[in-house]
XYZ file of C-alpha atoms in Angstrom:
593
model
C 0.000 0.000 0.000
C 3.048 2.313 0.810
C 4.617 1.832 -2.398
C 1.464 2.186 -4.125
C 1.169 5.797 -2.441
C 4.817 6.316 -3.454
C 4.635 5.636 -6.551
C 1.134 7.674 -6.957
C 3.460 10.276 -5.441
C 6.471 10.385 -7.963
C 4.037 10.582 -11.007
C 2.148 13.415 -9.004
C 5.535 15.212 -8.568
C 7.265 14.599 -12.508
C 3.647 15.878 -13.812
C 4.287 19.007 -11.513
C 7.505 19.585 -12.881
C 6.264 19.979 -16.274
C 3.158 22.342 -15.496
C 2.199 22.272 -19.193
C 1.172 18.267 -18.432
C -0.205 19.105 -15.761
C -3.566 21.571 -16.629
C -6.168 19.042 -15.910
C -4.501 17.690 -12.620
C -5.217 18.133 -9.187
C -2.237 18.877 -6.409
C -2.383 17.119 -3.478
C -2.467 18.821 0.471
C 0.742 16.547 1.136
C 2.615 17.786 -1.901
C 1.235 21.331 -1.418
C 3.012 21.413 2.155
C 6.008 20.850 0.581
C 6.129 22.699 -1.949
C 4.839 25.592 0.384
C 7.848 24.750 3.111
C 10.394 24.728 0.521
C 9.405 28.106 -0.950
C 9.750 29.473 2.680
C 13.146 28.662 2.850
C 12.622 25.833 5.359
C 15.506 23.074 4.820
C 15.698 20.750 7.703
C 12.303 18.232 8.634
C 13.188 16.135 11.553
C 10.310 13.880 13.053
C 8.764 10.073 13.404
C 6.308 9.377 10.597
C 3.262 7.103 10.977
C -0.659 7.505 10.026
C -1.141 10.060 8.530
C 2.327 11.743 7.550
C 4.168 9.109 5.982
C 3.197 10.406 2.424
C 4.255 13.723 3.870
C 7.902 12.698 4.978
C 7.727 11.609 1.140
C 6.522 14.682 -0.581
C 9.110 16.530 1.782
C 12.231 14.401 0.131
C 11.056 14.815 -2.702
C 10.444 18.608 -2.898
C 13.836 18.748 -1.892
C 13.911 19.477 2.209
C 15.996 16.849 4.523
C 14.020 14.551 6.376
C 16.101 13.199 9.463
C 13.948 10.592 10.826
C 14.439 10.318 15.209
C 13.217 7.856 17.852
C 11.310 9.905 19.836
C 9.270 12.803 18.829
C 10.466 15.265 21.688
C 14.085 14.835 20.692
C 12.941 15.601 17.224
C 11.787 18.238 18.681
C 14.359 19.576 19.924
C 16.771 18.930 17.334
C 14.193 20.612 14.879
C 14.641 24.308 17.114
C 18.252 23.424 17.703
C 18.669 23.643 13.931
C 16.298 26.901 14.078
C 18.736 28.548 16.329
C 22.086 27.589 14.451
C 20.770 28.877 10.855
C 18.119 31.514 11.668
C 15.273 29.611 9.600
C 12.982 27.476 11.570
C 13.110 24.122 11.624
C 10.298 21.641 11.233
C 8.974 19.013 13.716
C 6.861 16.673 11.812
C 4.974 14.007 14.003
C 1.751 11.928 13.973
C -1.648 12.888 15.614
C -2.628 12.500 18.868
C 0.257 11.134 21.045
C 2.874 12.107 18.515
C 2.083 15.594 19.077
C 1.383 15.394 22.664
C 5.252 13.972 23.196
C 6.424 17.444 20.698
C 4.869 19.655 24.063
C 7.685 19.357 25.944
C 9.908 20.327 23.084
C 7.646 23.256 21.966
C 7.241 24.717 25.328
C 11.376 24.183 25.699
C 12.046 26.663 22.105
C 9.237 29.082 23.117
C 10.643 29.801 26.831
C 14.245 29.579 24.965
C 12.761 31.411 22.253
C 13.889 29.133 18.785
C 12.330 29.188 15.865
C 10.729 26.196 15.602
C 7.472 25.290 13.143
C 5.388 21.766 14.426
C 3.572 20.028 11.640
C 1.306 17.261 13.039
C -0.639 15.228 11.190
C -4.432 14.795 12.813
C -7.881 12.285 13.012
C -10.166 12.748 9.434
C -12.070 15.828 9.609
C -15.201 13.552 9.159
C -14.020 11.043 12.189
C -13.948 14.030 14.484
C -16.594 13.746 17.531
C -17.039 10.291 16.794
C -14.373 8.247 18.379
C -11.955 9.013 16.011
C -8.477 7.201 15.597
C -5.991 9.190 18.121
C -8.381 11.988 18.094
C -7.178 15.143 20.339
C -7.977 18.919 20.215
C -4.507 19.638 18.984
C -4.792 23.142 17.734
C -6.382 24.168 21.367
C -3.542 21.950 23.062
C -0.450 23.636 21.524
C -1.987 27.266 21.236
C -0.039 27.406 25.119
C 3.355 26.787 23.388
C 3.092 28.919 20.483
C 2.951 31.895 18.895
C 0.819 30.803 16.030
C -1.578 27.677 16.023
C -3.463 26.762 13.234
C -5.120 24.333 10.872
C -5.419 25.338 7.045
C -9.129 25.326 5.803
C -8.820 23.855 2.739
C -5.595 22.397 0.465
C -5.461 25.935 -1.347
C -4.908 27.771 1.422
C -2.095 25.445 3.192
C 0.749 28.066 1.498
C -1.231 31.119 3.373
C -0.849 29.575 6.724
C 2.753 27.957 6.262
C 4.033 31.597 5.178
C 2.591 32.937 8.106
C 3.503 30.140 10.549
C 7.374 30.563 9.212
C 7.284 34.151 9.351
C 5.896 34.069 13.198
C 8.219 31.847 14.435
C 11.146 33.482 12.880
C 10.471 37.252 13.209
C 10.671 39.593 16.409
C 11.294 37.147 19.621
C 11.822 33.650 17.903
C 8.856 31.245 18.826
C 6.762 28.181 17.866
C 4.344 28.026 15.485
C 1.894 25.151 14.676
C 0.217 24.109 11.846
C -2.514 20.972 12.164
C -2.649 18.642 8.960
C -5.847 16.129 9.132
C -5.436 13.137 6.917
C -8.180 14.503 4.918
C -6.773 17.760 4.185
C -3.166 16.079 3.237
C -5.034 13.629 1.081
C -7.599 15.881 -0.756
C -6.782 18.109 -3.923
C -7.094 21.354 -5.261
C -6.325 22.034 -8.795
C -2.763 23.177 -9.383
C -3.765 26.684 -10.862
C -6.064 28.005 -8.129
C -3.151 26.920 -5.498
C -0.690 30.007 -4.623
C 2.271 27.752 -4.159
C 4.286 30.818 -4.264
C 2.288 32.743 -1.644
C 4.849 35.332 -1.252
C 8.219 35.281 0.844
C 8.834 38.139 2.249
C 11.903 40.184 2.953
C 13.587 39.492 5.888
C 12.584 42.229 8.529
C 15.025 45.330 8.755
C 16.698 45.724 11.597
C 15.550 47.944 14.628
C 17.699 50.527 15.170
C 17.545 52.410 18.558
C 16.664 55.539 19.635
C 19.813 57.687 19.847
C 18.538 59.417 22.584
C 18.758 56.111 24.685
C 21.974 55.493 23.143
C 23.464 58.648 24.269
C 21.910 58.127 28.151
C 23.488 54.754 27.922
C 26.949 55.913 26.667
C 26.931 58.756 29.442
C 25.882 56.152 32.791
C 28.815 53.790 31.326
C 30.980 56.205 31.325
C 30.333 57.770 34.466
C 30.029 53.911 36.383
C 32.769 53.083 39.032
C 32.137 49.630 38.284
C 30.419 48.755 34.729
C 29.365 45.231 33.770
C 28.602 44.041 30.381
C 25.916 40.874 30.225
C 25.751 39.017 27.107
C 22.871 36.639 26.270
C 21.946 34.475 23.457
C 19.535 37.098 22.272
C 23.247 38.455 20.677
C 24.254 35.057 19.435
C 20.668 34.402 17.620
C 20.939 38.237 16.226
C 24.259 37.476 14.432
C 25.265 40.511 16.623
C 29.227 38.856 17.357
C 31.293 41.385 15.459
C 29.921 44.375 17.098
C 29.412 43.296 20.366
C 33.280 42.223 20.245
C 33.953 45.831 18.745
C 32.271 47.254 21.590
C 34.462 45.491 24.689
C 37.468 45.550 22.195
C 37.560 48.758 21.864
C 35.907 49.835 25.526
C 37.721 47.276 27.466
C 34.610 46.732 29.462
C 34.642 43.283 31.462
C 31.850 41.089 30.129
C 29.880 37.672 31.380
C 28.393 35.902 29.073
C 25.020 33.739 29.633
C 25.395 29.949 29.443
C 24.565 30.436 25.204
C 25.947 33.351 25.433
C 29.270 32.316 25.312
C 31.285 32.379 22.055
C 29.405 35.730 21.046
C 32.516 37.221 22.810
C 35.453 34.793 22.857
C 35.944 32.613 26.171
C 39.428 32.942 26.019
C 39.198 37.041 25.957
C 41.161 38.606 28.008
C 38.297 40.810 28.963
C 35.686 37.607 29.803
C 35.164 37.664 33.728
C 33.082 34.406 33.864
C 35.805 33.021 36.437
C 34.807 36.058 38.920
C 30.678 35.603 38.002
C 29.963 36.038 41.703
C 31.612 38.931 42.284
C 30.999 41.264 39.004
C 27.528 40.201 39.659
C 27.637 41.583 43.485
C 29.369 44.687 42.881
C 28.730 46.239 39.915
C 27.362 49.372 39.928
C 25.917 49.881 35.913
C 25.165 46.569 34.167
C 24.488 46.904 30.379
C 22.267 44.126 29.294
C 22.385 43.041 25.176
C 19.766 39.991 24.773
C 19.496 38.347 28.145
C 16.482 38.336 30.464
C 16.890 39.018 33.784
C 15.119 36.014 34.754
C 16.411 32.885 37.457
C 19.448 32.270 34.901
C 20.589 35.819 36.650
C 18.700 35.682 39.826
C 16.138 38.437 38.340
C 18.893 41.511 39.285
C 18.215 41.143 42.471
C 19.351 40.986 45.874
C 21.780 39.767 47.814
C 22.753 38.627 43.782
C 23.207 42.264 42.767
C 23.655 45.075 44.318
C 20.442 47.010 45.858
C 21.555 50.129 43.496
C 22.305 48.594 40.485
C 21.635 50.293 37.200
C 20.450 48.643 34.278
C 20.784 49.390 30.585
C 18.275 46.856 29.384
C 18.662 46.059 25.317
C 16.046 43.864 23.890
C 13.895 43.151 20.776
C 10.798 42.671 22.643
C 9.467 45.781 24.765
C 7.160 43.315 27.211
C 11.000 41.873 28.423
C 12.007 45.457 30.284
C 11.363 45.819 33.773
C 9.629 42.397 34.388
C 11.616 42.046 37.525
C 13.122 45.114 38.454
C 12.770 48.756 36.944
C 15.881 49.412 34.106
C 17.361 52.485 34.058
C 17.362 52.606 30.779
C 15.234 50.254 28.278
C 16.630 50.614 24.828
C 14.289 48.322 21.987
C 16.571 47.614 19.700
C 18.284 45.088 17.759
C 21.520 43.876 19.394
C 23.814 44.706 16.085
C 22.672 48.569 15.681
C 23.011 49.188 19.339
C 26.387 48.096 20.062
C 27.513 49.699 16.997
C 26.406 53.256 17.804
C 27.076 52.456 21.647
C 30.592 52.092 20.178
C 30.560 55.293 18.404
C 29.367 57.256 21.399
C 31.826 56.227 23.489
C 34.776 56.308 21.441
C 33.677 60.506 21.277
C 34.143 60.360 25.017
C 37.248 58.650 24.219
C 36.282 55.669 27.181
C 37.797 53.191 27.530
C 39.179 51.477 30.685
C 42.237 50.411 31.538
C 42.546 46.913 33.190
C 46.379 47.116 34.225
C 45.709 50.074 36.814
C 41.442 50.381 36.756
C 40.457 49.552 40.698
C 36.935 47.759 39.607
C 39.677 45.011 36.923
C 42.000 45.011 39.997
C 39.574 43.691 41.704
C 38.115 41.359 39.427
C 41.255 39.969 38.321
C 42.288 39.182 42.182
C 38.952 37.355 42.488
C 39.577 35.555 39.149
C 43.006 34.359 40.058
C 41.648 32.942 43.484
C 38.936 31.048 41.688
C 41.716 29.808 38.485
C 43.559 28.270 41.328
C 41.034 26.345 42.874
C 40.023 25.380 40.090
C 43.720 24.603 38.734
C 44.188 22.737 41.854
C 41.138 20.601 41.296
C 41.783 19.466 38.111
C 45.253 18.300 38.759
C 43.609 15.935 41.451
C 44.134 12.487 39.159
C 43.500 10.271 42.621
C 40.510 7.831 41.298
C 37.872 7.883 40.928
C 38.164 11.043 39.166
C 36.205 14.518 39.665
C 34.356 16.409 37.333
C 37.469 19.315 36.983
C 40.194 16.627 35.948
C 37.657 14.939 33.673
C 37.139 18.608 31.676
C 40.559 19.569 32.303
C 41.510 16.294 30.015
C 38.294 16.925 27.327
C 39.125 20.411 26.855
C 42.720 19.930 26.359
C 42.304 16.907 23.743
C 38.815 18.720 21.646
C 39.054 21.002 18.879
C 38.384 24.706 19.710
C 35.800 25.369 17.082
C 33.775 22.489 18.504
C 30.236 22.708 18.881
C 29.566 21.558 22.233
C 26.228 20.439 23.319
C 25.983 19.813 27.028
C 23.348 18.965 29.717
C 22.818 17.567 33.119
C 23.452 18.918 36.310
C 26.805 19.206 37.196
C 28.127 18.195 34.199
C 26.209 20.663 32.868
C 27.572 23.805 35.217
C 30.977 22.799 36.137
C 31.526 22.534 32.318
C 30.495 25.550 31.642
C 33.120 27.200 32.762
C 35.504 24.552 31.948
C 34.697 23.754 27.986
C 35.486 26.994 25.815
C 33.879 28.749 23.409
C 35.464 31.048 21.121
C 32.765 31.501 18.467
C 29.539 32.289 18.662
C 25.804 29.741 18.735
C 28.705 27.208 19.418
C 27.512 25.930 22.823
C 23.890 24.240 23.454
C 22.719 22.943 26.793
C 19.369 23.108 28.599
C 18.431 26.588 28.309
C 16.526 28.985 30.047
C 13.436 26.203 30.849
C 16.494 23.646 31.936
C 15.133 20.739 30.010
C 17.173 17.562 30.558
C 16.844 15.017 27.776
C 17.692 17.748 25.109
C 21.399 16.823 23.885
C 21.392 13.768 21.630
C 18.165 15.848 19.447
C 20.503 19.285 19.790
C 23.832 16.852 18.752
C 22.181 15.097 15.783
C 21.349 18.885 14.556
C 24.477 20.190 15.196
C 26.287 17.304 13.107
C 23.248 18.150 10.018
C 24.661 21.700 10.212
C 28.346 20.663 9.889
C 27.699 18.402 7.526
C 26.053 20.776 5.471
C 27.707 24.436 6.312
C 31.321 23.348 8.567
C 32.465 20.131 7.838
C 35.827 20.366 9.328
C 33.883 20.635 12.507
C 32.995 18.300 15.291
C 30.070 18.253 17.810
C 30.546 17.314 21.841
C 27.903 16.156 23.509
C 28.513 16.073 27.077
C 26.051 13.984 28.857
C 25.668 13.296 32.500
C 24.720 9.394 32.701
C 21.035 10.858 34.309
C 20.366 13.111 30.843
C 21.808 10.496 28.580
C 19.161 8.138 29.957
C 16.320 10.487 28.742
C 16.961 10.073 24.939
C 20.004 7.819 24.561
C 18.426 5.789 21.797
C 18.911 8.891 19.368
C 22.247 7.025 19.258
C 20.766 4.973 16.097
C 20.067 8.435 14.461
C 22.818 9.301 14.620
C 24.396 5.890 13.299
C 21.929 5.596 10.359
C 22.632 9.224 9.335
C 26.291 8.391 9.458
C 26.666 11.496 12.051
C 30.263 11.692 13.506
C 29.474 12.987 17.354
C 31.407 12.083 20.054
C 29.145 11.256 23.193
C 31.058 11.732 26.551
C 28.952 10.162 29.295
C 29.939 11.575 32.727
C 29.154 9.025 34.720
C 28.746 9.527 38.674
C 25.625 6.569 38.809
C 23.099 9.528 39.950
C 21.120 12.324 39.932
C 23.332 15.172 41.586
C 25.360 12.335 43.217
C 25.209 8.347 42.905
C 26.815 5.827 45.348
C 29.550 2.980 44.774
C 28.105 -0.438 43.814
C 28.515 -2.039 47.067
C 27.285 1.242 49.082
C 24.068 1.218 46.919
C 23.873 -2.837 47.722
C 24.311 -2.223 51.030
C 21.796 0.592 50.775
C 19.041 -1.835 48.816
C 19.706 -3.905 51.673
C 17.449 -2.682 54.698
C 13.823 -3.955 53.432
C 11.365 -2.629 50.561
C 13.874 -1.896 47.624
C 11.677 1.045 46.440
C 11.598 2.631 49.802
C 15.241 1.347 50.357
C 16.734 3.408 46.654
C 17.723 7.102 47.235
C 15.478 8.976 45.309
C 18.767 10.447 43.055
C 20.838 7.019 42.652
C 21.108 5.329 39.756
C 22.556 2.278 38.993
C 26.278 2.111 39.880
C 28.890 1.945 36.803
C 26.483 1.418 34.087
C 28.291 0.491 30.765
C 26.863 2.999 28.346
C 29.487 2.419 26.262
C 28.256 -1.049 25.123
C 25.673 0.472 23.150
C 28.012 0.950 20.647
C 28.160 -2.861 20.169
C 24.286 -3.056 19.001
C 26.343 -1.726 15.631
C 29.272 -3.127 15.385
C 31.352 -1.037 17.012
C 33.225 -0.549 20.344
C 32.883 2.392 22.544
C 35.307 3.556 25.455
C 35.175 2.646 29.131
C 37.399 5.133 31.028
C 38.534 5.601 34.372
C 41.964 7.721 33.951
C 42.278 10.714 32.501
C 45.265 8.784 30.210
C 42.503 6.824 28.806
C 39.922 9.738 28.158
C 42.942 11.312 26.672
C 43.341 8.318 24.183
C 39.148 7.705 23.796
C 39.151 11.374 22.777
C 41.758 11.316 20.015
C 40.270 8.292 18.692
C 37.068 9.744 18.482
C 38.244 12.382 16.792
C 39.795 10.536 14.199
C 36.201 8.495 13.458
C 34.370 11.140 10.706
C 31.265 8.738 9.473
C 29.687 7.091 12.378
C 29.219 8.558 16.709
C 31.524 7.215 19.249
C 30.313 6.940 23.195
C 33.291 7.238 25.681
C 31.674 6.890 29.260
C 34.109 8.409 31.909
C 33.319 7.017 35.117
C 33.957 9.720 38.188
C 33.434 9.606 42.215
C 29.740 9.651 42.595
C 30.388 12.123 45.367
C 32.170 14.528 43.063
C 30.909 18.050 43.026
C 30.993 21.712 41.785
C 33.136 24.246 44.024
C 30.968 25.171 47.423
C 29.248 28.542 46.696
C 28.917 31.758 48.484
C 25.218 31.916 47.349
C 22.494 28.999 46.895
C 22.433 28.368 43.423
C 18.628 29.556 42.456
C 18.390 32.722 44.206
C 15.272 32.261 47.358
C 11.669 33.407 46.986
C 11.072 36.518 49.256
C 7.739 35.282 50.090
């Protein structure tokens, strides 16, 4: 029956080519979508296919988009808005009805609170089986409207290219979102003819830039340059804006000290002389004017608040989206704007007031620099602690040594996630992709397997590092056969401490399961101890790498590096009582209620 529908498919699609053939035919709603996507601009489709989107995976191919089929639709999810953030143009989830779209919620609510452009194309029960018990029949539309910024199912075949233009547009323009567009079987199936169907709705320029107001940019330029203690944040609002090059002219030329946010980093190189990530605590505490350039001032930066920030901060908020200033406290200045324009002509403004400071003899870099050379030590001291079971320090201390530097690194867990943060450089920008602003866990293997499509495609001399702890892995760790059948060269690296947080030794957790009921017995954030993860790598053929010293992650590494057609798994196992460096503030900053 499949190839039947194929076939019906390829004649459909030769006849289209030649339009002259084609006067008396109809034009499918499945071939329509494609057509529609492609004209959009839309490359990348990654989903699961089933009733009623099978054809559609088809028509996609065959229009010419890149279908990357997954094993779970919420990591093709998230490798679909992964792909959105790396080249600007959404990507496309494509699932089934019903529970294929219900598992895409946690990976549209994930890009809209991380705001991706992602578009969700879900297939959904016959128009005429609706009310009536239909098969995996669900209000979708109403379901996702929640997680989006556009919801909506197409009327009628001819009118599929109306709501896909919009539905791309949405998701890509102002704050990056999720749109969603609902496909019944019947409307997928049905046909319009091919000369009443605006394939070629329109596609629209992109959107010029926002440019601020030069009044703000003058106030700005004037409270920087009269701050004892001036702070630049930068968010991944300036990595998704393209906004690099003049955000690196600005401290360049300024000599400002800068933090980046977690995917902020790369925008302005790690390795910067003028990067104060190693003293985050302190430039947080004490500066006195913090300029802002696409980052919320949300839990990710304890909402500018106190005993985070000091009571009399002042804030120069820049942001494309107006509703973002002074959600948590009140900015001193609000500038809407887009990232590029405004560090540009912040530039300009202050290189007429000829500021600029001077870290050698400045008191507020004297300061910084003594906290940053406390905190390089400890750290320094950490990492050259080889005593086994490892820690989490001489584990990154070997990765980051033995990786390339242009490597896209994907990372998530807990602290695998945050000690590698600030352990695992980036020097370029949309380089680094972890759990974002709604900490998802389960999101790397979907973010790797996009990250290897966009090397393959735009940077093939690069590699992608996922960074897994063993509790993340676990939520989508069979996007390993993804990445094998797409022939997708990333190299996994399990950190392994057989928990949540912390694990225990084998014989600690035995002794442990021990004392009566084994579910009451289990600490809640245990796993099981020493799990080989790397044997999943014999399920095709292939051997992954068990290590325990940091000689042997050294020599799983450069292995890894040399394999360029297939992933390689090298599970480090570390002292499940390993940990990040004590801090002088809990990590989520406390309700005041």
């Amino acid at each position: 029956m499949l190839l039947g529908r194929l076939s019906q498919l390829v004649i459909r699609r030769s006849i289209h080519i030649s339009p002259k053939l084609n006067q008396a035919m109809g034009i499918d709603g499945n071939t329509i979508l494609a057509e529609s996507l492609k004209k959009q601009g839309v490359q990348y489709v990654f989903g699961i296919v089933g009733i009623p989107v099978i054809e559609t995976a088809l028509a996609f191919q065959m229009a010419g988009l890149k279908y990357i089929g997954m094993r779970n639709e919420q990591a093709a999810c998230y490798a679909a808005q992964a792909m959105g953030y790396l080249t600007g143009k959404p990507g496309v989830c494509l699932a089934v009805s019903g529970p294929g779209l219900l598992h895409c919620i946690g990976g549209m609510a994930n890009a809209q609170v991380n705001c991706w452009p992602l578009i969700v194309i879900a297939g959904s029960c016959p128009q005429d089986h609706e009310g009536i018990g239909g098969f995996q029949e669900w209000p979708q539309v109403e379901s996702s409207r929640l997680y989006c910024k556009y919801a909506a199912r197409p009327p009628s075949p001819r009118l599929i290219p109306l709501h896909v233009e919009r539905a791309v547009r949405l998701a890509a323009s102002g704050r990056p979102g999720v749109s969603y567009l609902d496909m019944p079987g019947t409307l997928l199936l049905a046909e319009a003819d091919e000369d009443k169907v605006p394939l070629d709705f329109y596609n629209a320029e992109p959107v010029a830039l926002g440019h601020p107001n030069p009044v703000l940019v003058s106030q700005a330029a004037a409270l920087l340059a009269a701050a004892q203690r001036p702070l630049v944040i930068v968010g991944k609002g300036a990595a998704h804006a393209r906004a690099e090059d003049a955000v690196r002219k600005l401290v360049d030329t300024t000599k400002l000290p800068f933090l980046p946010t977690p995917m902020g980093k790369g925008v302005v190189a790690d390795e910067s002389e003028f990067c104060v990530s190693t003293a985050r605590t302190q430039a947080l505490l004490k500066a006195d004017v913090i300029l802002l350039l696409g980052a919320r001032l949300n839990w990710m930066l304890h909402f500018g608040q106190t005993p985070r920030f000091a009571p009399d901060v002042k804030v120069i908020q820049v942001d494309i989206s107006p509703e973002e200033f002074h959600n948590s406290i009140k900015s001193e200045i609000a500038v809407h704007s887009d990232i590029k324009p405004f560090a540009e002509a912040l530039t300009q403004a202050l290189a007429e007031k000829k500021f600029s400071l001077q870290p050698a003899t400045d008191s507020w870099w004297q300061a910084l620099q003594q906290k940053q050379k406390a905190n390089t030590e400890f750290v320094k001291a950490q990492a050259s602690n080889t005593t086994l079971p490892l820690n989490y320090f001489a584990v990154f201390k070997t990765v980051q040594a033995n990786i390339p530097k242009d490597s896209i690194i994907v990372s998530e867990g807990a602290n695998t996630m945050d000690i590698g943060r600030g352990m695992l450089m980036n020097n370029l920008p949309r380089h680094r992709l972890d759990a974002g602003t709604f900490g998802t866990m389960g999101v790397g293997p979907g973010f790797a397997v996009a990250a290897a499509m966009w090397c393959r495609d735009y940077a093939p001399e690069k590699r992608v590092i996922c960074v897994e702890g063993d509790s993340a892995f676990g939520f989508s760790g069979m996007e390993i056969e993804t990445m094998f059948r797409y022939k997708l060269p990333v190299i996994i690296i399990i950190v392994n401490n057989s928990g949540i947080y912390s694990g225990f030794p084998p014989d600690v957790m035995a002794d442990l399961q021990s004392g009566g009921d084994i579910a009451q017995c289990t600490p809640p954030t245990a796993l099981s101890g020493e799990v080989r993860y790397e044997k999943m790598m014999e399920m095709f053929g292939e051997t992954g790498h068990l290590c325990r010293t940091v000689e042997e992650i050294e020599t799983a590494v450069k292995k890894s590096i040399a394999v360029t057609d297939k992933p390689s798994i090298i599970n480090i196992l570390i002292d499940p009582s390993s940990n990040r460096k004590p801090q002088a503030f809990n990590w989520l900053t406390e309700s005041k209620l």
